[in-house]
CSV table of C-alpha atoms in Angstrom, one decimal:
chain,number,residue,atom,x,y,z
U,6,UNK,CA,28.0,-47.4,23.6
U,7,UNK,CA,30.5,-44.1,24.6
U,8,UNK,CA,31.1,-44.6,20.3
U,9,UNK,CA,27.7,-43.9,19.7
U,10,UNK,CA,27.0,-40.9,21.9
U,11,UNK,CA,30.6,-39.0,20.3
U,12,UNK,CA,29.3,-39.8,16.6
U,13,UNK,CA,26.1,-38.0,18.0
U,14,UNK,CA,27.9,-35.2,19.2
U,15,UNK,CA,29.8,-34.7,16.6
U,16,UNK,CA,26.3,-34.8,14.3
U,17,UNK,CA,25.0,-32.2,16.5
U,18,UNK,CA,27.9,-30.2,16.1
U,19,UNK,CA,27.7,-30.3,12.5
U,20,UNK,CA,24.0,-29.6,12.1
U,21,UNK,CA,24.2,-26.7,14.3
U,22,UNK,CA,27.0,-24.8,12.2
U,23,UNK,CA,25.1,-25.9,8.8
U,24,UNK,CA,22.4,-24.0,10.1
U,25,UNK,CA,24.1,-21.1,11.1
U,26,UNK,CA,25.8,-20.9,7.8
U,27,UNK,CA,22.5,-21.0,6.2
U,28,UNK,CA,21.6,-18.3,8.5
U,29,UNK,CA,24.8,-16.1,7.9
U,30,UNK,CA,24.0,-16.6,4.2
U,31,UNK,CA,20.4,-15.9,4.3
U,32,UNK,CA,21.4,-12.6,6.1
U,33,UNK,CA,24.3,-11.8,3.5
U,34,UNK,CA,22.0,-12.1,0.4
U,35,UNK,CA,19.5,-10.0,2.6
U,36,UNK,CA,22.0,-7.3,2.7
U,37,UNK,CA,23.1,-7.7,-0.9
U,38,UNK,CA,19.8,-7.1,-2.4
U,39,UNK,CA,19.2,-4.3,0.1
U,40,UNK,CA,22.2,-2.7,-1.9
U,41,UNK,CA,20.4,-3.3,-5.1
U,42,UNK,CA,17.1,-1.9,-4.0
U,43,UNK,CA,18.5,1.5,-2.3
U,44,UNK,CA,20.6,1.7,-5.9
U,45,UNK,CA,17.0,1.7,-7.7
U,46,UNK,CA,15.3,3.6,-5.5
U,47,UNK,CA,18.5,6.0,-5.8
U,48,UNK,CA,17.5,6.1,-9.6
U,49,UNK,CA,13.8,6.7,-9.1
U,50,UNK,CA,14.7,9.8,-6.8
U,51,UNK,CA,17.3,11.3,-9.2
U,52,UNK,CA,15.7,10.8,-12.4
U,53,UNK,CA,12.1,11.8,-13.3
U,54,UNK,CA,12.0,9.7,-16.6
U,55,UNK,CA,12.2,6.7,-13.8
U,56,UNK,CA,9.7,8.1,-11.6
U,57,UNK,CA,7.3,8.5,-14.1
U,58,UNK,CA,7.6,4.9,-15.5
U,59,UNK,CA,7.1,3.8,-11.7
U,60,UNK,CA,4.2,6.2,-10.7
U,61,UNK,CA,1.1,5.1,-11.6
U,62,UNK,CA,-0.9,7.8,-13.7
U,63,UNK,CA,-2.6,10.8,-11.1
U,64,UNK,CA,-1.2,8.8,-8.4
U,65,UNK,CA,0.8,11.0,-6.5
U,66,UNK,CA,2.6,14.5,-7.5
U,67,UNK,CA,6.3,14.4,-8.8
U,68,UNK,CA,8.0,16.1,-5.4
U,69,UNK,CA,5.1,13.9,-3.0
U,70,UNK,CA,6.2,10.8,-5.1
U,71,UNK,CA,9.8,11.8,-4.1
U,72,UNK,CA,9.1,12.1,-0.6
U,73,UNK,CA,7.7,8.3,-0.4
U,74,UNK,CA,10.4,7.0,-1.9
U,75,UNK,CA,13.1,8.9,0.1
U,76,UNK,CA,11.0,7.3,3.0
U,77,UNK,CA,10.7,3.6,0.7
U,78,UNK,CA,14.5,4.1,1.5
U,79,UNK,CA,14.2,4.5,5.2
U,80,UNK,CA,12.0,1.6,5.7
U,81,UNK,CA,13.6,-0.9,3.6
U,82,UNK,CA,16.7,-0.1,5.2
U,83,UNK,CA,14.9,-0.8,8.7
U,84,UNK,CA,13.4,-3.8,7.4
U,85,UNK,CA,16.6,-5.6,6.4
U,86,UNK,CA,18.0,-4.5,9.8
U,87,UNK,CA,15.6,-6.0,11.4
U,88,UNK,CA,15.7,-9.4,9.1
U,89,UNK,CA,19.0,-9.6,9.8
U,90,UNK,CA,18.9,-9.0,13.9
U,91,UNK,CA,20.4,-5.7,13.7
U,92,UNK,CA,17.4,-4.4,15.5
U,93,UNK,CA,15.1,-6.2,17.6
U,94,UNK,CA,11.3,-5.3,18.5
U,95,UNK,CA,11.8,-2.6,20.5
U,96,UNK,CA,14.8,-0.4,18.5
U,97,UNK,CA,12.6,-1.3,15.9
U,98,UNK,CA,9.6,0.6,17.3
U,99,UNK,CA,12.1,3.5,18.8
U,100,UNK,CA,12.7,3.7,14.8
U,101,UNK,CA,9.0,3.0,13.7
U,102,UNK,CA,7.7,5.8,16.4
U,103,UNK,CA,10.4,8.2,15.1
U,104,UNK,CA,9.7,8.1,11.3
U,105,UNK,CA,5.3,8.1,12.1
U,106,UNK,CA,6.3,11.2,13.8
U,107,UNK,CA,6.8,12.7,10.6
U,108,UNK,CA,4.1,13.7,7.6
U,109,UNK,CA,6.2,12.2,4.9
U,110,UNK,CA,6.6,8.5,7.4
U,111,UNK,CA,2.5,8.9,8.0
U,112,UNK,CA,1.7,9.2,4.2
U,113,UNK,CA,4.2,6.3,2.5
U,114,UNK,CA,2.4,3.9,5.6
U,115,UNK,CA,-1.3,4.8,4.5
U,116,UNK,CA,-0.3,4.8,0.8
U,117,UNK,CA,1.7,1.6,0.6
U,118,UNK,CA,1.2,-0.5,3.7
U,119,UNK,CA,-1.0,-2.5,2.0
U,120,UNK,CA,1.0,-4.0,-0.8
U,121,UNK,CA,4.0,-4.3,1.9
U,122,UNK,CA,1.1,-6.5,3.3
U,123,UNK,CA,0.5,-8.5,0.1
U,124,UNK,CA,4.7,-9.1,-0.2
U,125,UNK,CA,5.1,-10.6,3.1
U,126,UNK,CA,6.5,-13.8,2.8
U,127,UNK,CA,7.2,-15.0,6.5
U,128,UNK,CA,6.7,-13.9,10.2
U,129,UNK,CA,9.8,-11.3,10.1
U,130,UNK,CA,7.8,-9.5,7.8
U,131,UNK,CA,4.7,-9.8,9.3
U,132,UNK,CA,6.2,-8.6,12.5
U,133,UNK,CA,7.9,-5.9,10.7
U,134,UNK,CA,5.1,-5.0,9.5
U,135,UNK,CA,2.6,-5.1,12.6
U,136,UNK,CA,4.9,-2.9,14.4
U,137,UNK,CA,5.2,-0.5,11.8
U,138,UNK,CA,1.5,-0.1,11.7
U,139,UNK,CA,0.8,-0.3,15.3
U,140,UNK,CA,2.9,3.0,15.4
U,141,UNK,CA,1.4,4.5,12.4
U,142,UNK,CA,-2.0,3.8,14.1
U,143,UNK,CA,-0.4,5.4,17.3
U,144,UNK,CA,0.5,8.9,15.5
U,145,UNK,CA,-2.9,8.7,13.6
U,146,UNK,CA,-4.7,8.8,16.7
U,147,UNK,CA,-2.6,11.7,18.0
U,148,UNK,CA,-3.1,13.5,14.4
U,149,UNK,CA,-7.1,12.8,15.2
U,150,UNK,CA,-7.5,14.8,18.5
U,151,UNK,CA,-4.8,17.7,17.6
U,152,UNK,CA,-7.3,18.8,14.9
């Protein structure tokens, strides 16, 4: 009888290690994908031909689109840090509030939040989007009162 408990305990430890390894692998993949994404955005910021290729006709003036791309870099970084567990909800909310206090952050979110909602694949993405949307709404309310 004691042998079965030992075997069960060893199996449980093995499963726990496997689950932890899988989570770490997903985190590494997310961070690597973010590196590639940051490079692509950097290329688009520095190359006007790429910006034109990725901007819908009449969507945004070039300079405003460059600002949106810079903002996208920050939001994407915050998203991957949240996914990897490097930011908890409270620290993400602080970062979101700081970003939405700036016009470019509010412009980005007003322009692209629906796309981020469409591409959300799981609870983590939806939580991230909800926090960003909450802080955007709070700052939009401040803007409305100020005008």
